[in-house]
PDB file of C-alpha atoms and ligand atoms in Angstrom:
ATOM      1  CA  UNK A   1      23.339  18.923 -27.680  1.00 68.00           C
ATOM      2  CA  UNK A   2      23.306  15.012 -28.089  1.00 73.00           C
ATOM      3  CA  UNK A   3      21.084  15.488 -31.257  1.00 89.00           C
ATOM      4  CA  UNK A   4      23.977  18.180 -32.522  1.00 94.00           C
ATOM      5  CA  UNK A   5      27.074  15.591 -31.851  1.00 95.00           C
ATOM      6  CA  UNK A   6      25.472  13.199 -34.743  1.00 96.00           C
ATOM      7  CA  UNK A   7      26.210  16.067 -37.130  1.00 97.00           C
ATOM      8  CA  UNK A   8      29.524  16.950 -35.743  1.00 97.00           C
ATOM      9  CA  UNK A   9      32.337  16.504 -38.209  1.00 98.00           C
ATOM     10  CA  UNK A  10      35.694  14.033 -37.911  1.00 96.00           C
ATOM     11  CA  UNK A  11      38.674  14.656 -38.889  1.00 96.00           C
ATOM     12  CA  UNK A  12      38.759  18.430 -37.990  1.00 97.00           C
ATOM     13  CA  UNK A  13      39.375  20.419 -35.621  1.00 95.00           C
ATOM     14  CA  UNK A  14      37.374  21.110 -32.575  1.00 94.00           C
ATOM     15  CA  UNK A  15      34.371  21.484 -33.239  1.00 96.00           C
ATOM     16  CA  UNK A  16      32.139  21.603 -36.698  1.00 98.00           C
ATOM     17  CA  UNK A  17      28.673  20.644 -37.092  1.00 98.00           C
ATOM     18  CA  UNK A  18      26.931  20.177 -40.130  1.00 98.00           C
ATOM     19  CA  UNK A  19      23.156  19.778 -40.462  1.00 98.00           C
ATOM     20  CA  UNK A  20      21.681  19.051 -44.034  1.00 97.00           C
ATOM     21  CA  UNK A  21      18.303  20.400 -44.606  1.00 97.00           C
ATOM     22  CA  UNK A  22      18.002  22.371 -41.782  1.00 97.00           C
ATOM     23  CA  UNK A  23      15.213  24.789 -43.151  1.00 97.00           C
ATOM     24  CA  UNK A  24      12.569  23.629 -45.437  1.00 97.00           C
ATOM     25  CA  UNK A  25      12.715  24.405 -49.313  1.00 97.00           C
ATOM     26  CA  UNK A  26       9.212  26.752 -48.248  1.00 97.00           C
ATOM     27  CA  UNK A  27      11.548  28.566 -45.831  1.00 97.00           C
ATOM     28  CA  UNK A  28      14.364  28.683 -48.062  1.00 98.00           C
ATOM     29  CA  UNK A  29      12.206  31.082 -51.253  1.00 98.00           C
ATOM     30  CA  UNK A  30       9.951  32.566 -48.452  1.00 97.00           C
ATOM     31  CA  UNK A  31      14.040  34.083 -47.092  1.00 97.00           C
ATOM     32  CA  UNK A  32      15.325  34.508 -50.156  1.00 98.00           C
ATOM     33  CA  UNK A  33      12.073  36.347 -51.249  1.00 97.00           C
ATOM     34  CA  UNK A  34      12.664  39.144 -48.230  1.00 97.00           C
ATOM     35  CA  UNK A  35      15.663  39.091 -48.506  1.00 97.00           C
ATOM     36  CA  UNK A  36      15.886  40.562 -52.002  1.00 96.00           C
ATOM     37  CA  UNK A  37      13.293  42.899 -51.371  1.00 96.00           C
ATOM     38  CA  UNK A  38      14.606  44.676 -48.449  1.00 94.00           C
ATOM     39  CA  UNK A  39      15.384  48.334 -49.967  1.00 94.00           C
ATOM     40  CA  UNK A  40      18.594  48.727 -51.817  1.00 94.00           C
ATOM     41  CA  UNK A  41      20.355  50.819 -49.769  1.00 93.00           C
ATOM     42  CA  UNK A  42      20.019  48.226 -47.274  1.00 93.00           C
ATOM     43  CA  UNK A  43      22.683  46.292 -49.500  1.00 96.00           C
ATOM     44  CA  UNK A  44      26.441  47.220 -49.127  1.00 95.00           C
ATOM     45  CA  UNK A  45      27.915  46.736 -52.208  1.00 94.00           C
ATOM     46  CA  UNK A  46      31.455  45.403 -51.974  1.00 93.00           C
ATOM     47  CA  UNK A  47      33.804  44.513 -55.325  1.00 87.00           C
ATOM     48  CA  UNK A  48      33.340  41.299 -55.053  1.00 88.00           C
ATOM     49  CA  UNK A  49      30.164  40.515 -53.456  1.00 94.00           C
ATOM     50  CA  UNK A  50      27.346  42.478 -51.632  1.00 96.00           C
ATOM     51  CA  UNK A  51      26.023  42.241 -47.835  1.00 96.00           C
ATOM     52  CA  UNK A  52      23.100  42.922 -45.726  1.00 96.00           C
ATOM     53  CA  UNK A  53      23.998  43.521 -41.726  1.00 94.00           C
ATOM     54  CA  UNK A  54      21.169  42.628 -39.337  1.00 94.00           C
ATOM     55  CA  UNK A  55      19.634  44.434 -37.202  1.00 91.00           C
ATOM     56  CA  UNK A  56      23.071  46.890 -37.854  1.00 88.00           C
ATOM     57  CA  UNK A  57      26.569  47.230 -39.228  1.00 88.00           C
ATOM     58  CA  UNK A  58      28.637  46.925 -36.489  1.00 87.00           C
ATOM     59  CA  UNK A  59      30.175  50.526 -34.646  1.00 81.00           C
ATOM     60  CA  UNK A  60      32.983  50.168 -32.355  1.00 79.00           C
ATOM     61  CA  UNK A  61      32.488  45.842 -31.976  1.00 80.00           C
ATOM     62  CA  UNK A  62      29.276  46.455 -30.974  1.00 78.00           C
ATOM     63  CA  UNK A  63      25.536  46.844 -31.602  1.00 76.00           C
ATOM     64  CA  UNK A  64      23.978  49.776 -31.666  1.00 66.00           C
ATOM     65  CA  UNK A  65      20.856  50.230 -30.346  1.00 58.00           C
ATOM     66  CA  UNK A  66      19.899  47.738 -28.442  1.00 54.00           C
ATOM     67  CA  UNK A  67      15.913  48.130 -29.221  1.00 55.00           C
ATOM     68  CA  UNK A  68      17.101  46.641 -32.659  1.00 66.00           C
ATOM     69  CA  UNK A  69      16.346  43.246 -32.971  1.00 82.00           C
ATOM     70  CA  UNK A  70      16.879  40.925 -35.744  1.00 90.00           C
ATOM     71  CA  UNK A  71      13.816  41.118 -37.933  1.00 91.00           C
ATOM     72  CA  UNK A  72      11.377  38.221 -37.380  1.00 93.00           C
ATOM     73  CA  UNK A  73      11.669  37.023 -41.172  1.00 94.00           C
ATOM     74  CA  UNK A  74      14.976  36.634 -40.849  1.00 94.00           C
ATOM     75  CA  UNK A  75      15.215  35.242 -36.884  1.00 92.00           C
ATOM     76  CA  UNK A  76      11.865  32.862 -36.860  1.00 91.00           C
ATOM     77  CA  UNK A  77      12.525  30.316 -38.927  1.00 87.00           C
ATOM     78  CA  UNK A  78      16.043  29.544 -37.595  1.00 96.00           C
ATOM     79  CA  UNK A  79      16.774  31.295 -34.314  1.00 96.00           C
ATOM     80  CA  UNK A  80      14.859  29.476 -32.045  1.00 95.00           C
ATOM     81  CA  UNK A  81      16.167  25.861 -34.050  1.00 96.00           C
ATOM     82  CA  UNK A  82      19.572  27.279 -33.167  1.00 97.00           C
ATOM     83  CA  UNK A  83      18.853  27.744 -29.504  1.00 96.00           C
ATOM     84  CA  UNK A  84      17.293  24.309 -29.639  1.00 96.00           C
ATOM     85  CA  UNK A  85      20.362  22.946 -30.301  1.00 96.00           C
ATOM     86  CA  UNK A  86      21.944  24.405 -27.659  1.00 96.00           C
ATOM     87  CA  UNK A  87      25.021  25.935 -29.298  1.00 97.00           C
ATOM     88  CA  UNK A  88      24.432  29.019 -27.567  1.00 97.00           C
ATOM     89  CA  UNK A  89      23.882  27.974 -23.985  1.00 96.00           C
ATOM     90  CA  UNK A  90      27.236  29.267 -22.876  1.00 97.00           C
ATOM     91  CA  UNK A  91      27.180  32.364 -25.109  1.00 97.00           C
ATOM     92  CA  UNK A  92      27.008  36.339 -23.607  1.00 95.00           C
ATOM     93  CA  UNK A  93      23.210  35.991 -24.640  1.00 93.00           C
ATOM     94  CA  UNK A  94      22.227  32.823 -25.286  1.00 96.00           C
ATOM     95  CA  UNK A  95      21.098  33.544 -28.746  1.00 95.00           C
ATOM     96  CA  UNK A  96      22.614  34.970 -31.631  1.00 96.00           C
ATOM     97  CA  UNK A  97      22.256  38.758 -31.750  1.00 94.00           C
ATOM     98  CA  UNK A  98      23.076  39.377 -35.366  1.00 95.00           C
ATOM     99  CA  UNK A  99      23.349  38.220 -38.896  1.00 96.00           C
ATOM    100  CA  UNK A 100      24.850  38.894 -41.897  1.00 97.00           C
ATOM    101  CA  UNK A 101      23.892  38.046 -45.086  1.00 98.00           C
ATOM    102  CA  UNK A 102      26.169  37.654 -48.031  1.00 98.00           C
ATOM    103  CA  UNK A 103      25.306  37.023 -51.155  1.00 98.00           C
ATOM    104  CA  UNK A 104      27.735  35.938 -54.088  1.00 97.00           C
ATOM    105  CA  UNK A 105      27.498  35.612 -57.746  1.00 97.00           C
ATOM    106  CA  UNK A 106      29.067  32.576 -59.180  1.00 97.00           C
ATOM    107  CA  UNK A 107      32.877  32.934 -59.429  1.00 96.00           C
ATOM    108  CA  UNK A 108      32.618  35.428 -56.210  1.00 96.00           C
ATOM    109  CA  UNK A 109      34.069  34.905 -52.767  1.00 96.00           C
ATOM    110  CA  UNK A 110      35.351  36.089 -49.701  1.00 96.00           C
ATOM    111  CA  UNK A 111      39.097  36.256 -48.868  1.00 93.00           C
ATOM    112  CA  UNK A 112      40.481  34.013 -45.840  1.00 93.00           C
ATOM    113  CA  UNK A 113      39.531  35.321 -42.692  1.00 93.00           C
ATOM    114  CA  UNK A 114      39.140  34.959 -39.196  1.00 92.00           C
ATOM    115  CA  UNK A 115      35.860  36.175 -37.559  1.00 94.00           C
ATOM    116  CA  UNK A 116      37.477  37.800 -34.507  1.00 92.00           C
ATOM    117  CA  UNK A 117      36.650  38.494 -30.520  1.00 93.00           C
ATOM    118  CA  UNK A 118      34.507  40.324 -31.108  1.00 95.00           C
ATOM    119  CA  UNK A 119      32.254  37.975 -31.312  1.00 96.00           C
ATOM    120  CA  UNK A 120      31.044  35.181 -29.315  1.00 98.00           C
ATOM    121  CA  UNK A 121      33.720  32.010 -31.300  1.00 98.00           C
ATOM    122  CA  UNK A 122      30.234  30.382 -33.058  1.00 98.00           C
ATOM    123  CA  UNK A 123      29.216  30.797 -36.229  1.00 98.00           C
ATOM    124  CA  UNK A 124      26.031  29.302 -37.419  1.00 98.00           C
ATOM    125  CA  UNK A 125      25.784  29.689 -41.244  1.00 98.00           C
ATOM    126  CA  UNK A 126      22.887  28.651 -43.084  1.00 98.00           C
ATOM    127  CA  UNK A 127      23.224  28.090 -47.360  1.00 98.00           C
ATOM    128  CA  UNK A 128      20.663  29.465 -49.530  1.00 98.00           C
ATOM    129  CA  UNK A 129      19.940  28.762 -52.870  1.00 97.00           C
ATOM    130  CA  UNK A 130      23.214  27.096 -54.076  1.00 96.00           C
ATOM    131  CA  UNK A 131      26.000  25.599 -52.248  1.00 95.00           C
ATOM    132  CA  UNK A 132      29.659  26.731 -51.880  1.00 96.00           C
ATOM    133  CA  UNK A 133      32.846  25.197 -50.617  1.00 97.00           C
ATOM    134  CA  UNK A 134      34.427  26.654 -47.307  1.00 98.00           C
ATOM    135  CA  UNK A 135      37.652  26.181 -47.407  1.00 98.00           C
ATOM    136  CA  UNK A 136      39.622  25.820 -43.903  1.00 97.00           C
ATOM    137  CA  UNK A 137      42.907  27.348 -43.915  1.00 96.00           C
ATOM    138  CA  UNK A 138      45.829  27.333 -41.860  1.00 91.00           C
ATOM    139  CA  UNK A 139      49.101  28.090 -41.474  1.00 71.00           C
ATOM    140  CA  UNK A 140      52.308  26.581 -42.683  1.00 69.00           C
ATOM    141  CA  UNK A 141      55.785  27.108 -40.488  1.00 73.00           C
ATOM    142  CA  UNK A 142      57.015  30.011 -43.268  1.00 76.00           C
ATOM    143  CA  UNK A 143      53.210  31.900 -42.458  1.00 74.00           C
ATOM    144  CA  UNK A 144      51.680  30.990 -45.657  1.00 82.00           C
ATOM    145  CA  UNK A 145      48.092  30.150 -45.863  1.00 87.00           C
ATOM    146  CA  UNK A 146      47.228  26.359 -47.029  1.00 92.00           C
ATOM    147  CA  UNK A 147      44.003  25.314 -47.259  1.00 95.00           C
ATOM    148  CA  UNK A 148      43.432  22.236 -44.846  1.00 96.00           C
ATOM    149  CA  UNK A 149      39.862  21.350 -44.895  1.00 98.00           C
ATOM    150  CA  UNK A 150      36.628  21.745 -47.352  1.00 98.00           C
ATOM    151  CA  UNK A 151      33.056  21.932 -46.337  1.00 98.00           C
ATOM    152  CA  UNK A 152      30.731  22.038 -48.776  1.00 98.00           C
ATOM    153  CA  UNK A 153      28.014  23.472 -47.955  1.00 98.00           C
ATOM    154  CA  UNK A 154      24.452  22.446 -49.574  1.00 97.00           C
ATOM    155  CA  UNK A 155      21.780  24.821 -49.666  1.00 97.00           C
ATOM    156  CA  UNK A 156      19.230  24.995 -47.039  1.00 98.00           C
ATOM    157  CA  UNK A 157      21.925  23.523 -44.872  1.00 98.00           C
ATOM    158  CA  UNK A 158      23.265  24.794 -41.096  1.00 98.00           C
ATOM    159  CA  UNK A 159      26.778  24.905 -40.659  1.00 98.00           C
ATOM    160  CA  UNK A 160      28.527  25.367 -37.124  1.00 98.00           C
ATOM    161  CA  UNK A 161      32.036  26.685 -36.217  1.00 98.00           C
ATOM    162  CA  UNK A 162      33.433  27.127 -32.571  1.00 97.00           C
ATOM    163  CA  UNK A 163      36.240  26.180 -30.589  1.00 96.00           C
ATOM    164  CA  UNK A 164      39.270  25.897 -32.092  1.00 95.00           C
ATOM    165  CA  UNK A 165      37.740  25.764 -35.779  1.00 96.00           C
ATOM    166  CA  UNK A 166      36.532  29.243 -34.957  1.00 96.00           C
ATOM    167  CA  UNK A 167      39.867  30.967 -33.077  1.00 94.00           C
ATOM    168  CA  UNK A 168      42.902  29.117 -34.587  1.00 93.00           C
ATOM    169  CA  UNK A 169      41.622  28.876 -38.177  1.00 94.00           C
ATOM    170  CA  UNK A 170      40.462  30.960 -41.255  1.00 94.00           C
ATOM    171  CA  UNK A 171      38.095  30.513 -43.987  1.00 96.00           C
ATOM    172  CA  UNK A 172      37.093  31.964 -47.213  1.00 96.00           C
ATOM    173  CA  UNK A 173      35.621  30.819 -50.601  1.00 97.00           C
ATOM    174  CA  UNK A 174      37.462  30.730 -53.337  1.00 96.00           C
ATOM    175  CA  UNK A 175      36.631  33.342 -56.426  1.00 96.00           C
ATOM    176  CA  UNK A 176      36.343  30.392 -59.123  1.00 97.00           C
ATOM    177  CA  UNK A 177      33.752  28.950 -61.106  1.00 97.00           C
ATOM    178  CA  UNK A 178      34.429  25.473 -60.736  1.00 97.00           C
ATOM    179  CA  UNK A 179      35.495  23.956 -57.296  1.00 96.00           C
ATOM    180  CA  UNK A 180      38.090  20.932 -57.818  1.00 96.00           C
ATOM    181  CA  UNK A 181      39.040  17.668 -56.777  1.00 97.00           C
ATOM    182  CA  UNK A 182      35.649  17.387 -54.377  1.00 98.00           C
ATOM    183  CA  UNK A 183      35.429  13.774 -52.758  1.00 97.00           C
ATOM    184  CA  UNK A 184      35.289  11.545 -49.777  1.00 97.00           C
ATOM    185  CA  UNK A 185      39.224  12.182 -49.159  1.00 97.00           C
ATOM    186  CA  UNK A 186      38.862  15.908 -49.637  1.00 97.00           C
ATOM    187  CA  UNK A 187      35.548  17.308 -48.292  1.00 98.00           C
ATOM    188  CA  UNK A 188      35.425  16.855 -44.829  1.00 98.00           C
ATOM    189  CA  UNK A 189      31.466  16.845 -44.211  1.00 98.00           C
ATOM    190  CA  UNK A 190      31.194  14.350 -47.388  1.00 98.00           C
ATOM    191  CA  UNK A 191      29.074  11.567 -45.588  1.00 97.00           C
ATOM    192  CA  UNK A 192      26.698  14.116 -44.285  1.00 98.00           C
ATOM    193  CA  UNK A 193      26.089  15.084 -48.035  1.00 97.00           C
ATOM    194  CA  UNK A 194      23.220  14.014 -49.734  1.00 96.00           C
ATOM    195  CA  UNK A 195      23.290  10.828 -52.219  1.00 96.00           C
ATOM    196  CA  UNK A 196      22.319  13.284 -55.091  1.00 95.00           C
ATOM    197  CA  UNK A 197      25.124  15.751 -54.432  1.00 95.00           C
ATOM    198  CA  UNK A 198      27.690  12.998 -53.660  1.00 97.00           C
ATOM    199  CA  UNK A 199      27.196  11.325 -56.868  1.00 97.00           C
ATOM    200  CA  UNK A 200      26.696  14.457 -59.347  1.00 95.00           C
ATOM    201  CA  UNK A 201      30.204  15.775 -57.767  1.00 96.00           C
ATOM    202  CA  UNK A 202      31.037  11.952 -58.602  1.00 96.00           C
ATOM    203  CA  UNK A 203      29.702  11.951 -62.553  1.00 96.00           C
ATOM    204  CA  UNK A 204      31.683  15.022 -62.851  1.00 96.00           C
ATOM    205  CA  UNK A 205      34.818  13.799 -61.677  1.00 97.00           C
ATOM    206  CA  UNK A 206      35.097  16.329 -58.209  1.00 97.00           C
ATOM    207  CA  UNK A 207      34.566  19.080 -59.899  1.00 97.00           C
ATOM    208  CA  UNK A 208      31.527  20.816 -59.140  1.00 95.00           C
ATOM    209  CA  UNK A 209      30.014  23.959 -61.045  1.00 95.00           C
ATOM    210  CA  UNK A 210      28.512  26.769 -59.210  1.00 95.00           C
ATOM    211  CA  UNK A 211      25.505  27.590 -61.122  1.00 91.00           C
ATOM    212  CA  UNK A 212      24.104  30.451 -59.230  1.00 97.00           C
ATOM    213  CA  UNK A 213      24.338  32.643 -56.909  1.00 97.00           C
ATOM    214  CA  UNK A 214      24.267  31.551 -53.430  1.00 98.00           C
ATOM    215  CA  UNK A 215      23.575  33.618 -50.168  1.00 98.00           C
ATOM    216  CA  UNK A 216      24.375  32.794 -46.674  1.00 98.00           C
ATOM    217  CA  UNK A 217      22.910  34.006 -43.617  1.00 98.00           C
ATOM    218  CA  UNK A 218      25.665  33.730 -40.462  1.00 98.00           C
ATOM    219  CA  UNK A 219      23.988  34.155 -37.206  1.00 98.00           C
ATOM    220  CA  UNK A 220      26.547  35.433 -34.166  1.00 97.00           C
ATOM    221  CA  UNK A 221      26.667  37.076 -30.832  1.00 96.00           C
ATOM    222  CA  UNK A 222      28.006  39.829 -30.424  1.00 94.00           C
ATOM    223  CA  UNK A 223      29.380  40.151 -26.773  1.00 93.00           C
ATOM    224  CA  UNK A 224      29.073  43.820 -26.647  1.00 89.00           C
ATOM    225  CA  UNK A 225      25.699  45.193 -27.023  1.00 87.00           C
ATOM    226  CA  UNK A 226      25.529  48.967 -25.743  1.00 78.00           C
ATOM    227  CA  UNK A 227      22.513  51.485 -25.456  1.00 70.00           C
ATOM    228  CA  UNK A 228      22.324  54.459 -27.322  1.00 62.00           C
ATOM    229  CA  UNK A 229      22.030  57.066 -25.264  1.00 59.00           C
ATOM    230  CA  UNK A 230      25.097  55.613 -23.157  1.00 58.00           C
ATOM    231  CA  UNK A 231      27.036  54.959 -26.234  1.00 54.00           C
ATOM    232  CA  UNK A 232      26.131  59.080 -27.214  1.00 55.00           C
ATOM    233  CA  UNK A 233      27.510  60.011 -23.647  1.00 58.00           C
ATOM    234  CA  UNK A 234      31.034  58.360 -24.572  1.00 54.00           C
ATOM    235  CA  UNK A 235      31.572  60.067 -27.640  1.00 49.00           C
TER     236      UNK A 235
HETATM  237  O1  AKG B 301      29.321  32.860 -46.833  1.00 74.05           O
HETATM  238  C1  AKG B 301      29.875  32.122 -46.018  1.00 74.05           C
HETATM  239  O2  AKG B 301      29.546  30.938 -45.846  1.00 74.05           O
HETATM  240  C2  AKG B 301      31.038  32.639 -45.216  1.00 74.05           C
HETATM  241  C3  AKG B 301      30.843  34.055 -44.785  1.00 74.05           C
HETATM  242  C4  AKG B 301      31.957  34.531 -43.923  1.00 74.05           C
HETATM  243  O3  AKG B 301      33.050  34.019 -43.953  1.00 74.05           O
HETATM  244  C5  AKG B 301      31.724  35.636 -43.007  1.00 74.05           C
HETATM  245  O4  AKG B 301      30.629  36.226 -43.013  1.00 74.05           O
HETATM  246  O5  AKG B 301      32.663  35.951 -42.232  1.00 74.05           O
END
C-alpha cells in the first residue's frame, strides 16, 4: 500500500491511483492478441462500442458459476500485481473476480455512469493500445452533470477508483475524436504522465487525437458469487 500512495492522485476526491506502465509493451500485444481472438460471439456488440464479460455476464448482480474463473491470459499478468498492491485486502474476496473488457473505436465512448453496489467500490482499469480521457462527473445543485475531473489514461497504464471517487461520482468518455483543452490545470493525473505524452498534448495545443482504438480491461469484485445448482433451486 505505501508503494500505491506515490501514485495516488491530488486534487480529487478520495481516492485515485494512477500507475504508468503497469504491464509491459510484451504483455500489452500478447492481451490484445487473445483478446481479439476469443470467438465472436464472445463479443457483445453494443451501438457504440463492443464488450467481452469475464469469466460471465453478470445474472441477478452476481456470478454464475462459481467454477468459472477468469481465464489465466487475461488474470496472470495483472491479477496477482493488483493483489500486490493491496487494493483488495479489504474486499469480499480479496481479488478481483471479474473483468470486462471494452473496446472502442476512435470517436466511441461510454455514457456517464456509476458502477454500482453491486460491486465491491474498486475499479482497477488497465489501457490498452491507445489512451482515453475519463472524465469525472458530478453534480451541479439543478442535477445536471458537469464534468469535474480528467484522467487520461495512457496505454499499458493501471488506473484505480474507490472510496468516494467510486460511490459519489460518475464517469464516462466522451464520443469525440479530439479531446480538448488537456494540460497541467485540467488533467488531474498530468505529472504522472509521461514526458512524451505531456509534451505532444503540449505541441498540439491540449488537444489530443485519438488515433485508434483503445480497449480497457476493468478488473472488480463482485460481492455476490453464487453456485449453480443453488442459484437453479431459487428459480
Ligand atoms: O473504458 C474505461 O476506461 C471505462 C469503462 C467503464 O466505465 C466501465 O466499464 O464501467
Amino acid at each position: 500500500m505505501r508503494y500505491l500512495e506515490t501514485y495516488r492522485l491530488v486534487g480529487v476526491p478520495d481516492r485515485a491511483y494512477y500507475i504508468p506502465d503497469f504491464i509491459s509493451e510484451r504483455e500489452e500485444r500478447s492481451l490484445i492478441e487473445k483478446i481479439q481472438s476469443v470467438p465472436s460471439a464472445r463479443w457483445t456488440v453494443l451501438s457504440r462500442r463492443r464488450l467481452q464479460s469475464w469469466p460471465t455476464q453478470l445474472l441477478q448482480g452476481s456470478i454464475l458459476p462459481t467454477t468459472d474463473a477468469i481465464p489465466n491470459w487475461l488474470a496472470e499478468s495483472i491479477i496477482p500485481r493488483t493483489i500486490d498492491l493491496g487494493i483488495w485486502s479489504a474486499s469480499p474476496h480479496g481479488r478481483a473476480n471479474h473483468c470486462l473488457i471494452n473496446e472502442y473505436e476512435p470517436g466511441q465512448g461510454i455514457m456517464p455512469h456509476e458502477d454500482g453496489d453491486v460491486y465491491y467500490p474498486m475499479v482497477a482499469t488497465v489501457s490498452l493500445n491507445d489512451g482515453i480521457i475519463l472524465d469525472v462527473y458530478g453534480k451541479s445543485d439543478d442535477g445536471v452533470r458537469i464534468v469535474k475531473y480528467r484522467i487520461y489514461q495512457e496505454p499499458r497504464s493501471l488506473l484505480v477508483t474507490t472510496d468516494e471517487m467510486y460511490t459519489k461520482y460518475l464517469h464516462g468518455i466522451q464520443e469525440i475524436l479530439v479531446d480538448k483543452e488537456l494540460s497541467s490545470d485540467t488533467v488531474s493525473n498530468w505529472h504522472f504522465l509521461s514526458k512524451e505524452t505531456r509534451e505532444s498534448i503540449g505541441m498540439n495545443g491540449g488537444l489530443l487525437k485519438r488515433r485508434t482504438k483503445r480497449i480497457s480491461l476493468t478488473f472488480r469484485d463482485v460481492k455476490k458469487v453464487r453456485n449453480l445448482s443453488r442459484f437453479l433451486q431459487t428459480k
